[in-house]
Short mmCIF file of C-alpha atoms and ligand atoms in Angstrom, two decimals:
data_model
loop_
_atom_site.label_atom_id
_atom_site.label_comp_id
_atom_site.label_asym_id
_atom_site.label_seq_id
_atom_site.Cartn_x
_atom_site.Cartn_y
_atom_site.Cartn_z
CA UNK O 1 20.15 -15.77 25.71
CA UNK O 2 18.86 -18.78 24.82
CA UNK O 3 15.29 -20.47 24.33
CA UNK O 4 14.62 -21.22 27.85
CA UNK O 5 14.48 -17.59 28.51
CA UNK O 6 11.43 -17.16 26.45
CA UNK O 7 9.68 -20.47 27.46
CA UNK O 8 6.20 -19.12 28.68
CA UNK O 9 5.65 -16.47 25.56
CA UNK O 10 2.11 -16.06 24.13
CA UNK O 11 1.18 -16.53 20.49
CA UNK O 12 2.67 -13.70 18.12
CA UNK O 13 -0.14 -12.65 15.61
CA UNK O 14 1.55 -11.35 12.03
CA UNK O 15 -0.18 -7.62 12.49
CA UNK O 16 -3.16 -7.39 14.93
CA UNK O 17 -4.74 -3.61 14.30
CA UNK O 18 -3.98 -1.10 17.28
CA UNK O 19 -7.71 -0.97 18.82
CA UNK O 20 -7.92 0.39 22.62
CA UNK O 21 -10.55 1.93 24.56
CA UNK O 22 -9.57 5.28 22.58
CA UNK O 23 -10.76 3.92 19.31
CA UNK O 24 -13.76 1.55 20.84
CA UNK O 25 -14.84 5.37 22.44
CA UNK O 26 -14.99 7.19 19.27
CA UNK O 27 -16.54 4.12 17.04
CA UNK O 28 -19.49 3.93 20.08
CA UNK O 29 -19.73 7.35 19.45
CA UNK O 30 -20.56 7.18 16.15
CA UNK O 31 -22.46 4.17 16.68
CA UNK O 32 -24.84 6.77 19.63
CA UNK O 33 -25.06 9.58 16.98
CA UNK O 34 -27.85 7.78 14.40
CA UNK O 35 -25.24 8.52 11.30
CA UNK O 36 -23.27 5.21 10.43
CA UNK O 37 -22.40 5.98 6.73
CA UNK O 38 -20.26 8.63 5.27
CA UNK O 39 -20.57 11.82 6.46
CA UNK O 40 -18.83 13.88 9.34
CA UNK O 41 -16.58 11.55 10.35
CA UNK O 42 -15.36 10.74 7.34
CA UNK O 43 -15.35 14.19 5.54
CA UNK O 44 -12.69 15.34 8.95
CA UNK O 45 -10.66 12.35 8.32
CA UNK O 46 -9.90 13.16 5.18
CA UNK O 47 -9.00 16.82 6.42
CA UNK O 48 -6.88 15.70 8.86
CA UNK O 49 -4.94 13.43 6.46
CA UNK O 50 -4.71 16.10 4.01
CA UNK O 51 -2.92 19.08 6.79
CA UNK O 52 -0.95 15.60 7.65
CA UNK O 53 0.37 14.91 4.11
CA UNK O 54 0.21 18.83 2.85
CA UNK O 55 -0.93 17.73 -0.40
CA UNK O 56 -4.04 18.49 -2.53
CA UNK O 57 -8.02 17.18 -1.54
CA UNK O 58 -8.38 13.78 0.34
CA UNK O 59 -11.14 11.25 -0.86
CA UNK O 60 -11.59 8.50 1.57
CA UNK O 61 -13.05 5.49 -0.20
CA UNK O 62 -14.05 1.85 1.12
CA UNK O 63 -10.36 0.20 -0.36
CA UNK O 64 -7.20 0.76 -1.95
CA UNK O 65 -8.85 -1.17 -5.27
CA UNK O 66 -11.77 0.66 -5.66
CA UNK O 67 -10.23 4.12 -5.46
CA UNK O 68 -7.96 3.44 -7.80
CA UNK O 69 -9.90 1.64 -9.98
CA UNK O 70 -11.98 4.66 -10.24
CA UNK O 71 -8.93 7.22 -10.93
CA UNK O 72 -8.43 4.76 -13.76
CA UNK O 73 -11.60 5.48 -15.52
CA UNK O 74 -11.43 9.05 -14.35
CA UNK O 75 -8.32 9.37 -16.54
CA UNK O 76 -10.35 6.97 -19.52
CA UNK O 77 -7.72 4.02 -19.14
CA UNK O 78 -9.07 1.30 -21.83
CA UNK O 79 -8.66 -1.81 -24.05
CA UNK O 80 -5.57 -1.22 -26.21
CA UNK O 81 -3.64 0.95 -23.25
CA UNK O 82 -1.20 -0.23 -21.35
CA UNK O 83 -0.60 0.22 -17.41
CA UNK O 84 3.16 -0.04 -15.95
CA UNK O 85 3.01 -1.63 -12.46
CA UNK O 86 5.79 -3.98 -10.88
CA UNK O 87 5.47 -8.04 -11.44
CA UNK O 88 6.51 -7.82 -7.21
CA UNK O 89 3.03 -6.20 -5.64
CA UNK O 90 -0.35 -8.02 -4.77
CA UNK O 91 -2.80 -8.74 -7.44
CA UNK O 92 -4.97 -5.52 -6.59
CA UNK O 93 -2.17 -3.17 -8.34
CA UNK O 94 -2.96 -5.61 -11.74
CA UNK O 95 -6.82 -6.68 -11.70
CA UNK O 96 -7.87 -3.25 -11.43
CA UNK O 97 -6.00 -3.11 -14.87
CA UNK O 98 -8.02 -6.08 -15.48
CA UNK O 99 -11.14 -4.68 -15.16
CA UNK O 100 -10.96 -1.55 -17.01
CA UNK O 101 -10.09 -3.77 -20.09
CA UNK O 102 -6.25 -2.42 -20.17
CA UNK O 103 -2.84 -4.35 -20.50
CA UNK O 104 -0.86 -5.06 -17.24
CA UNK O 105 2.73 -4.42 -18.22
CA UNK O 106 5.05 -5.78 -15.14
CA UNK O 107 8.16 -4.74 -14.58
CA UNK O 108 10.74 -6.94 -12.31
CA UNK O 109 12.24 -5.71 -9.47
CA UNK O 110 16.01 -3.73 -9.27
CA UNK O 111 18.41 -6.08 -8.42
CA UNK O 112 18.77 -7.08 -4.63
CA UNK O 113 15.42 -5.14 -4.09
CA UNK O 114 11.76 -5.22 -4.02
CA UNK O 115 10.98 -1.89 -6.17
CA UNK O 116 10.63 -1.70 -9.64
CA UNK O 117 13.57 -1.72 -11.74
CA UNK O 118 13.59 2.34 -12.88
CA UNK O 119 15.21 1.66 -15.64
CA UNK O 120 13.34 -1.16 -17.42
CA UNK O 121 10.11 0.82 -16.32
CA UNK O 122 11.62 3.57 -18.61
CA UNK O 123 11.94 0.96 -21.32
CA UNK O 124 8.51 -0.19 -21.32
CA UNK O 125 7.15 3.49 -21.76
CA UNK O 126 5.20 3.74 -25.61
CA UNK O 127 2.26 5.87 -27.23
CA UNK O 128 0.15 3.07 -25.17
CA UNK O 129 1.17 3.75 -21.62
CA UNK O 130 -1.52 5.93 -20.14
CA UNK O 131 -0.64 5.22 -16.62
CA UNK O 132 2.74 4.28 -13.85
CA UNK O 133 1.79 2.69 -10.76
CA UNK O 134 5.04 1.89 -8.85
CA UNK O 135 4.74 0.22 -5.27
CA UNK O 136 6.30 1.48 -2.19
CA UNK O 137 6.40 -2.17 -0.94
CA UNK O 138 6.89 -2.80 2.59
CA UNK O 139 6.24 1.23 3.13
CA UNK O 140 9.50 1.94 1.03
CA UNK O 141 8.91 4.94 -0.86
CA UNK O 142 10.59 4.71 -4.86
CA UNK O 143 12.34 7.51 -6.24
CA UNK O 144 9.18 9.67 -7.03
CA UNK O 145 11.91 12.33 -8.88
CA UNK O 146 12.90 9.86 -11.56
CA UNK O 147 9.15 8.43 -12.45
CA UNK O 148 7.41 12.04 -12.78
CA UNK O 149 10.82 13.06 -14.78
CA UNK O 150 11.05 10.37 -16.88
CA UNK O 151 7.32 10.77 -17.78
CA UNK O 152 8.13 14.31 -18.60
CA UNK O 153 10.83 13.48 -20.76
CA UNK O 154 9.26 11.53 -22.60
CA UNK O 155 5.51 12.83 -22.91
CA UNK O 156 6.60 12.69 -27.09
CA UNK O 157 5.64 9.19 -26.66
CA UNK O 158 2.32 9.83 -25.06
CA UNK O 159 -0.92 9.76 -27.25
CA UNK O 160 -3.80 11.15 -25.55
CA UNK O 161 -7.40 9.70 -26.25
CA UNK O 162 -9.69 11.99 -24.30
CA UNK O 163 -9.52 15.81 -23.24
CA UNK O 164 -7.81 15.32 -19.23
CA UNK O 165 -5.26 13.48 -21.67
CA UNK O 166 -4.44 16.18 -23.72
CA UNK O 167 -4.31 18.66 -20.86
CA UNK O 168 -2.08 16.60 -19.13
CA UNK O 169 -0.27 15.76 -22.27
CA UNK O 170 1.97 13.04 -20.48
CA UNK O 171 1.65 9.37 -18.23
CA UNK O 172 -0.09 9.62 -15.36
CA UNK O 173 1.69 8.72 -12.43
CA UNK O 174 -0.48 7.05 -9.75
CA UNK O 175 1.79 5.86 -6.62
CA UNK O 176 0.55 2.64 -4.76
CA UNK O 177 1.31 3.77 -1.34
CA UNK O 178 -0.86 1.10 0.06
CA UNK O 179 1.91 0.06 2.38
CA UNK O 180 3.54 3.62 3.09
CA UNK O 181 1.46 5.97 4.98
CA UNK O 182 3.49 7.98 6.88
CA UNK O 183 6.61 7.50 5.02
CA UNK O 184 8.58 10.45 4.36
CA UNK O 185 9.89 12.00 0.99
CA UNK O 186 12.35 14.92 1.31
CA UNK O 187 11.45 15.00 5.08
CA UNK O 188 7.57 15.18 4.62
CA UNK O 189 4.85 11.93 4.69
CA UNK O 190 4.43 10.76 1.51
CA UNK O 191 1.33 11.52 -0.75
CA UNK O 192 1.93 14.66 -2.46
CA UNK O 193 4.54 13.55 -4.82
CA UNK O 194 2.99 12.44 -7.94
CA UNK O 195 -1.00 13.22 -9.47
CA UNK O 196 -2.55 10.52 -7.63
CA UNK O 197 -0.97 9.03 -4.27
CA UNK O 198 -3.47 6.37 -3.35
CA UNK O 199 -2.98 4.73 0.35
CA UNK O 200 -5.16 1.44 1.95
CA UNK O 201 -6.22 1.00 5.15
CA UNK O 202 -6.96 -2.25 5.12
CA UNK O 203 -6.84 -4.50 8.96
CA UNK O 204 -3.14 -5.46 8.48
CA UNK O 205 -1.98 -1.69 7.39
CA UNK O 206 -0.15 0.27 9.67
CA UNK O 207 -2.85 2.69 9.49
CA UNK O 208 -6.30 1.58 9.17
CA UNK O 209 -10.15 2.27 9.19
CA UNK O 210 -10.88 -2.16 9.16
CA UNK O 211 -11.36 -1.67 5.03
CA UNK O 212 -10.49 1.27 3.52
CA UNK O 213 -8.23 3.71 1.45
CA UNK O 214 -7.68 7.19 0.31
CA UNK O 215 -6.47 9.20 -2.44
CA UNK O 216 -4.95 12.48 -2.83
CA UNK O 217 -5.52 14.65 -6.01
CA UNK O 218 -2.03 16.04 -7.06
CA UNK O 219 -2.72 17.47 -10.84
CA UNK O 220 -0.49 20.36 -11.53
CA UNK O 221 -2.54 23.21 -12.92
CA UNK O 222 -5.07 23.99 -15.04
CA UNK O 223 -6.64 20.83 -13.52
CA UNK O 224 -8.62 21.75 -10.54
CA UNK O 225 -8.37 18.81 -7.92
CA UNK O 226 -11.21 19.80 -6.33
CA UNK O 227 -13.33 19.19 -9.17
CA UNK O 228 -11.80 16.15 -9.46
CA UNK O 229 -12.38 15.10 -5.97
CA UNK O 230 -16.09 15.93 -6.88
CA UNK O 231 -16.18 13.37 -10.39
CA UNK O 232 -14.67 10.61 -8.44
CA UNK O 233 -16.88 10.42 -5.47
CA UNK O 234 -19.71 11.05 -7.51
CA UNK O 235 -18.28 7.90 -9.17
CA UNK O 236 -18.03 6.06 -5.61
CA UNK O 237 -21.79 6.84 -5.03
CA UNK O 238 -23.94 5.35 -8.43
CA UNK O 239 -23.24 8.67 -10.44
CA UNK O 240 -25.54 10.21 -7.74
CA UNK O 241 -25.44 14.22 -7.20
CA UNK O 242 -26.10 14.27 -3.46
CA UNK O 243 -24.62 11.90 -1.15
CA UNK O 244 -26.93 10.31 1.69
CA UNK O 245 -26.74 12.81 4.42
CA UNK O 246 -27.04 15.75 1.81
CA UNK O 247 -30.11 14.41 0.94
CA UNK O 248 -31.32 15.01 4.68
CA UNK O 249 -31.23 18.42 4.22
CA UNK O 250 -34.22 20.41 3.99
CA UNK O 251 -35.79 20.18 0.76
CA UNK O 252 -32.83 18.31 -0.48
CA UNK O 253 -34.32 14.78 -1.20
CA UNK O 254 -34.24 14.89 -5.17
CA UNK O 255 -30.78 13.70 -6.81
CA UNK O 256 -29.71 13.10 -10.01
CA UNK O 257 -28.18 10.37 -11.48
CA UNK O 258 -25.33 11.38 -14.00
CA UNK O 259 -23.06 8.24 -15.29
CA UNK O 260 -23.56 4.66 -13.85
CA UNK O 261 -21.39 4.84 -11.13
CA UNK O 262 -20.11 2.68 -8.48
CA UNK O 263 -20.28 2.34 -4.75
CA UNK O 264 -17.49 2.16 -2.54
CA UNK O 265 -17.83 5.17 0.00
CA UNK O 266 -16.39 4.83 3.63
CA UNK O 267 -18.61 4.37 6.44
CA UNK O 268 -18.63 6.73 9.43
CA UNK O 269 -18.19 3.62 11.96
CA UNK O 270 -14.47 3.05 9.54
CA UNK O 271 -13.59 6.51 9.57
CA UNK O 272 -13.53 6.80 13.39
CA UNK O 273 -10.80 4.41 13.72
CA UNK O 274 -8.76 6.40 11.57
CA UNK O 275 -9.59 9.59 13.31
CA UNK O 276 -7.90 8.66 16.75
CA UNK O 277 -5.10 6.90 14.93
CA UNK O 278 -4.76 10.34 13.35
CA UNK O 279 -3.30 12.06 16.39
CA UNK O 280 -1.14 9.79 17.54
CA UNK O 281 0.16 8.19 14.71
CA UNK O 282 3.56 10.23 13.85
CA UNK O 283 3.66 11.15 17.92
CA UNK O 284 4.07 6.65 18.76
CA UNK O 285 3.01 4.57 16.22
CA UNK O 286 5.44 5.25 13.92
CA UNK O 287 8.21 5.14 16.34
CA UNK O 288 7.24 2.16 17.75
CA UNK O 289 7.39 0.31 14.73
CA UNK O 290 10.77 1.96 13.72
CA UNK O 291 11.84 0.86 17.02
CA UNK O 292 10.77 -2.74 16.12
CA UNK O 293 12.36 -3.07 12.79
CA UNK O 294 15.19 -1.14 14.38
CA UNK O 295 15.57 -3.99 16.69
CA UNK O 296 15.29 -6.98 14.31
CA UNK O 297 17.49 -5.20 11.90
CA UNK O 298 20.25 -4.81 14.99
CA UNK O 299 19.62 -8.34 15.94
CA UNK O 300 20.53 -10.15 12.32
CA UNK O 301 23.18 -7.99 11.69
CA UNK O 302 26.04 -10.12 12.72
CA UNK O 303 24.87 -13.08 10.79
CA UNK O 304 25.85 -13.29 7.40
CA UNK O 305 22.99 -15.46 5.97
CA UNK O 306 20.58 -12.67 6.45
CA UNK O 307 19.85 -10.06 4.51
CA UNK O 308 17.98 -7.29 5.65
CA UNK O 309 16.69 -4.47 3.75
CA UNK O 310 17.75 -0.67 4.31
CA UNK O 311 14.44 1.25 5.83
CA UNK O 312 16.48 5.10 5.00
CA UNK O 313 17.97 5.88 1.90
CA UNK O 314 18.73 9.39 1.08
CA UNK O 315 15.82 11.54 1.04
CA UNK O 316 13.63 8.67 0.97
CA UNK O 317 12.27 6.80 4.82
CA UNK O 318 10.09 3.88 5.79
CA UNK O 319 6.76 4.17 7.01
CA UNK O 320 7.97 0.54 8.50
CA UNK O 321 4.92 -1.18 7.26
CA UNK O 322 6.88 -4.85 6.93
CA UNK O 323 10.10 -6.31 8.28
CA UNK O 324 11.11 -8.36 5.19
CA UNK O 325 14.19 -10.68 6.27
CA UNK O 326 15.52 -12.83 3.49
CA UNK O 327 18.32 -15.48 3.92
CA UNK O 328 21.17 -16.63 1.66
CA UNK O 329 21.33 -19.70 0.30
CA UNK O 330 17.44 -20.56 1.42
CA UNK O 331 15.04 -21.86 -1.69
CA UNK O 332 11.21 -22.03 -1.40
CA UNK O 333 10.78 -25.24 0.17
CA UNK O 334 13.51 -24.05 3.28
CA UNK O 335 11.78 -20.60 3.60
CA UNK O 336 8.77 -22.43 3.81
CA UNK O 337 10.06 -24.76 6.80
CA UNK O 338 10.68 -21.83 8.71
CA UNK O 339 7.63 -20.46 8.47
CA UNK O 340 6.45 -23.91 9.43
CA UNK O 341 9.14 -24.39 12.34
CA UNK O 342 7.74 -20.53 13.71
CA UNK O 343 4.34 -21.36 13.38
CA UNK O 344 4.60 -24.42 15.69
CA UNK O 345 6.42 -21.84 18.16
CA UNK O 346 3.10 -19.82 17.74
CA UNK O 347 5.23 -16.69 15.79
CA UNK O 348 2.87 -15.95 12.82
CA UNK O 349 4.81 -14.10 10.02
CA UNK O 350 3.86 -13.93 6.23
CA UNK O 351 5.45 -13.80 2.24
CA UNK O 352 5.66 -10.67 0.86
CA UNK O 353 4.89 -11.50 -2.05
CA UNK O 354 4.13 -13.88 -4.55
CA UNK O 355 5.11 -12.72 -7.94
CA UNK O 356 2.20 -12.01 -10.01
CA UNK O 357 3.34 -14.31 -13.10
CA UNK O 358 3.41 -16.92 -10.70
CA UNK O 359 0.05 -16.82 -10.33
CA UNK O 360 -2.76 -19.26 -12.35
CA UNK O 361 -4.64 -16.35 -14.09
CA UNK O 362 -1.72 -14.04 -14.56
CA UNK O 363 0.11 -17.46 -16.48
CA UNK O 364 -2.95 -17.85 -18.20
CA UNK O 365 -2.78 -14.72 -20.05
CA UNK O 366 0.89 -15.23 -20.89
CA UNK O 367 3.24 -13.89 -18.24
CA UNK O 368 6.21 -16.22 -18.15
CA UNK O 369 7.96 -16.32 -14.22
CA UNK O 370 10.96 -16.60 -15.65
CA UNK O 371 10.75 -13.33 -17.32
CA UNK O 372 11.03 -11.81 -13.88
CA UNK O 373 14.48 -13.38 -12.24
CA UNK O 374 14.98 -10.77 -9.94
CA UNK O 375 11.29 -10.81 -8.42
CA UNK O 376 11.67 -14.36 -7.67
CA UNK O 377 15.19 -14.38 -6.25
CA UNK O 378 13.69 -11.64 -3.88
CA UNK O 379 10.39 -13.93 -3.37
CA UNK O 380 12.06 -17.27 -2.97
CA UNK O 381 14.05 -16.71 0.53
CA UNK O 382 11.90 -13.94 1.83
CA UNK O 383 9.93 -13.83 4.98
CA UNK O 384 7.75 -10.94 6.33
CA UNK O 385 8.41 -10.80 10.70
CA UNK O 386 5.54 -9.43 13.13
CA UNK O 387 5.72 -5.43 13.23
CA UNK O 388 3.05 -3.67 15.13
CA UNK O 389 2.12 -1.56 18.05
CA UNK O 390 1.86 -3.72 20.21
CA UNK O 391 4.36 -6.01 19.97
CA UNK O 392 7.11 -6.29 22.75
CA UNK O 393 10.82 -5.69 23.23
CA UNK O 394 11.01 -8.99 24.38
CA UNK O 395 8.35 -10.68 22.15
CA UNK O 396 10.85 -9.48 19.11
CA UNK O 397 13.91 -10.68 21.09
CA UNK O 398 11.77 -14.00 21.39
CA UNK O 399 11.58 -14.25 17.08
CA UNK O 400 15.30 -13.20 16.57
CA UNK O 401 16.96 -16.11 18.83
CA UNK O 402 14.09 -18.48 17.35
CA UNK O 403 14.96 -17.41 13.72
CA UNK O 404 18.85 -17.11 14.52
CA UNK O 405 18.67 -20.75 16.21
CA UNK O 406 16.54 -22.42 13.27
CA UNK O 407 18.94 -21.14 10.50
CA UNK O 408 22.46 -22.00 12.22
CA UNK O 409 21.06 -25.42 13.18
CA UNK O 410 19.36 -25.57 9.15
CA UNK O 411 21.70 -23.75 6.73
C1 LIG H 501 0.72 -3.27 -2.73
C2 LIG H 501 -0.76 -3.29 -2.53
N1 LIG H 501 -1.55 -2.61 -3.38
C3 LIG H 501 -2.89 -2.59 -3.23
C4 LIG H 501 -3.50 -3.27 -2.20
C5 LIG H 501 -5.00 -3.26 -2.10
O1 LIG H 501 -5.46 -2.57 -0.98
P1 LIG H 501 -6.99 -2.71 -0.50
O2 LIG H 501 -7.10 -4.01 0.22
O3 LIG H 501 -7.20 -1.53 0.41
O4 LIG H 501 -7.84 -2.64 -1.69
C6 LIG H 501 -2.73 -3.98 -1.29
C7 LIG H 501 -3.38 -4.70 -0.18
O5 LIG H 501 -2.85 -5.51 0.50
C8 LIG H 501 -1.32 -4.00 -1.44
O6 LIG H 501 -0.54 -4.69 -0.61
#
C-alpha cells in the first residue's frame, strides 16, 4: 500500500467519545423526567459498575480529582506526610497532594516502561508515607500484589496520626485507574484490588459520563465501606445530611450540616451516558479497541525503530485506553515533527505525558528533571495514536503507512 490508497480520508480526531442515538435516548430521557442532578441515574450506575468490577460500594463523583482528593482527607493526609505517586502521570495524581498541604514524593518510571519503578517506590516508604498512588497509565494495570505486600511488610514504618490510621495500621494504597476501566487483574476488571481504586470518566476516557469519576471502597475489615461511602459523599455535598432529592421526600426538607464539605456530585444528565456504555462496554467496546491497538501493534512490528509497548503481561491486561508508540533514536524536537507532519495529514494524536518535574510549578518547588532519567527517555520519543470506537480498519491502516513512511524517509 502506499499513500495514494488513502488519498480522500477524513480528519482523525485523537479520542472522540462513543455518543449514538442509544446514549442521546437515555440523556433526553433524563432531560423529560424533571430530575437533572444526582439521583436515580446515578445511584444505578454506580450499581452496575460495582456487579461489573465485584468489588466493595461505588461512589460516582463529578472527576477523578475531586474523589480522590476527598479519600485523601477521609484518611487525614496533611502537612508533614508524604504521598508516593509516579513523576510519569498528569498533574491531577500530584496537586491533589498539593492541596491537602502534603509532600508529593515521585517516583521514576521502571526502565523501558511507563509504571513506577516498584522497587524505588519501596525505597521511598518512611513513618511519613500515609498514602501509594501508582498509575495504570495508558490502562496498564501495575502489579497490585507487590504494592499492598510491600505496604504490609513494612507497616513497622507506618505512624498513624488519627484513629482510621491506627485501624488500618499500614499505607494506604489508592490505585489511579483513571486510564484502566475495564482492565483485568487475575482475569477480573480492575477496581477491587487495593482500599481505594479510583477511575475518571472524563470526554477522552474510554469510558465516560463527559466529566466524571468513581471510586470503590476496598478496606479489609473492621472498616465498614459502606459507612465510608456515606462520609465521603457527605463530603461531596457541603457536609450536608440529605442529598437534594432526599430532601423531596415528604417531610424531609430539614438537613444538617456536619463538616464544611465540598461539592462535586455527578449529575443525572452524566450518569446516563455511562449507563448505556455500561452494557455494552466489555460485549464491543473493549474489543474494538483491543482490535485497534492489536492492529497498530501488528503493523510496527517489523520495523525496528519502533517500540511498542506489551498490552498482556501475566495476570495483568489492558483496558487499551492509549496506543503509546515510541521510536528509537527520535529526541523531542523529531517526535514533535511528527506530530506536526500528522497533523497537516489531519491525524490528531497526543504526548502521554509530560513529566511532572518538567513542569514550571513542580521545578519551582524543587523537583530536578534530571532526577527522573527513565521518565524522560520514555517521554522524549513517545507519541499517543487515535484509539476509539469508532475509528476504522482502514482509518488505522491510513496512520501506520503515514507514520511508517515519515520515519524511514526521517530517521
Ligand atoms: C493519570 C490520570 N490521573 C488523574 C486524572 C484526572 O482525572 P479527572 O479529569 O477525571 O479528574 C487524569 C486525567 O486525565 C489522568 O490521566
Amino acid at each position: 500500500m502506499n499513500n495514494v490508497t488513502f488519498g480522500t480520508m477524513k480528519p482523525i480526531p485523537f479520542s472522540p467519545p462513543r455518543i449514538d442515538e442509544k446514549t442521546i435516548a437515555a440523556v433526553t430521557e433524563v432531560l423529560r423526567s424533571g430530575w437533572i442532578t444526582t439521583g436515580p441515574k446515578t445511584r444505578d450506575l454506580e450499581k452496575k459498575i460495582q456487579q461489573y468490577i465485584g468489588g466493595g460500594p461505588v461512589l460516582c463523583l463529578n472527576a477523578w480529582t475531586n474523589a480522590v482528593e476527598l479519600v485523601l482527607r477521609w484518611w487525614g493526609v496533611g502537612p508533614g506526610d508524604e504521598v508516593i505517586i509516579p513523576a510519569y502521570t498528569y498533574a491531577a495524581t500530584a496537586n491533589i497532594v498539593m492541596h491537602v498541604g502534603a509532600i508529593p514524593v515521585m517516583i521514576d518510571c521502571a526502565p523501558d516502561s511507563f509504571l513506577i519503578d516498584l522497587e524505588k517506590m519501596a525505597n521511598a516508604i518512611n513513618g511519613k508515607t500515609k498514602v501509594i498512588m501508582p498509575v495504570d497509565f495508558s490502562g496498564m494495570p501495575v502489579d497490585y500484589d507487590f504494592v499492598m505486600n510491600c505496604v504490609k511488610e513494612k507497616s513497622n514504618l507506618f505512624e498513624p496520626k488519627n484513629d482510621n490510621q491506627k485501624l488500618l495500621n499500614r499505607i494506604l494504597i489508592i490505585s489511579d485507574a483513571a486510564h484502566s476501566f475495564g482492565a483485568k487483574y487475575n482475569g477480573q476488571p480492575v477496581g477491587a484490588e487495593v482500599d481505594v481504586a479510583a477511575f475518571s470518566f472524563h470526554a477522552v476516557k474510554n469510558f465516560t459520563t463527559a466529566e466524571g469519576g468513581a471510586l470503590v471502597f476496598n478496606l479489609p475489615a473492621p472498616f465498614d465501606n459502606s459507612a465510608i461511602w456515606k462520609q465521603i459523599n457527605i463530603k461531596a455535598l457541603h457536609g450536608q445530611t440529605k442529598d437534594a432529592l432526599s430532601k423531596t421526600q415528604a417531610g424531609q426538607w430539614q438537613y444538617d450540616i456536619v463538616e464544611p464539605g465540598f461539592k462535586c456530585n455527578m449529575t443525572d444528565l452524566q450518569a446516563a451516558i455511562g449507563w448505556v456504555e455500561m452494557d455494552r462496554y466489555e460485549v464491543d467496546h473493549l474489543p474494538r479497541r483491543k482490535a485497534i491497538v492489536e492492529q497498530y501493534a501488528k503493523g510496527f512490528a517489523s520495523f525496528n525503530w519502533a517500540i511498542v509497548s506489551q498490552f498482556q503481561v501475566g495476570n495483568r491486561e489492558s483496558s487499551y485506553h492509549l496506543f503509546p508508540l515510541r521510536i528509537k533514536g527520535y529526541d523531542e524536537n523529531k517526535r514533535n515533527d511528527l506530530i506536526t507532519f500528522l497533523a497537516e495529514k489531519g491525524i490528531s494524536t497526543n504526548v502521554h505525558f509530560q513529566p511532572l518535574p518538567r513542569l514550571s510549578y513542580y521545578k519551582s518547588i524543587g523537583f530536578r528533571e534530571e532526577d527522573y532519567p527513565q521518565a524522560f527517555a520514555q517521554f522524549e520519543n513517545e507519541i499517543s495514536l487515535p484509539v476509539y470506537f469508532d475509528l476504522e480498519e482502514a482509518q488505522v491502516a491510513w496512520i501506520i503507512q503515514e507514520i511508517v513512511d515519515y520515519v524511514n524517509a526521517h530517521p
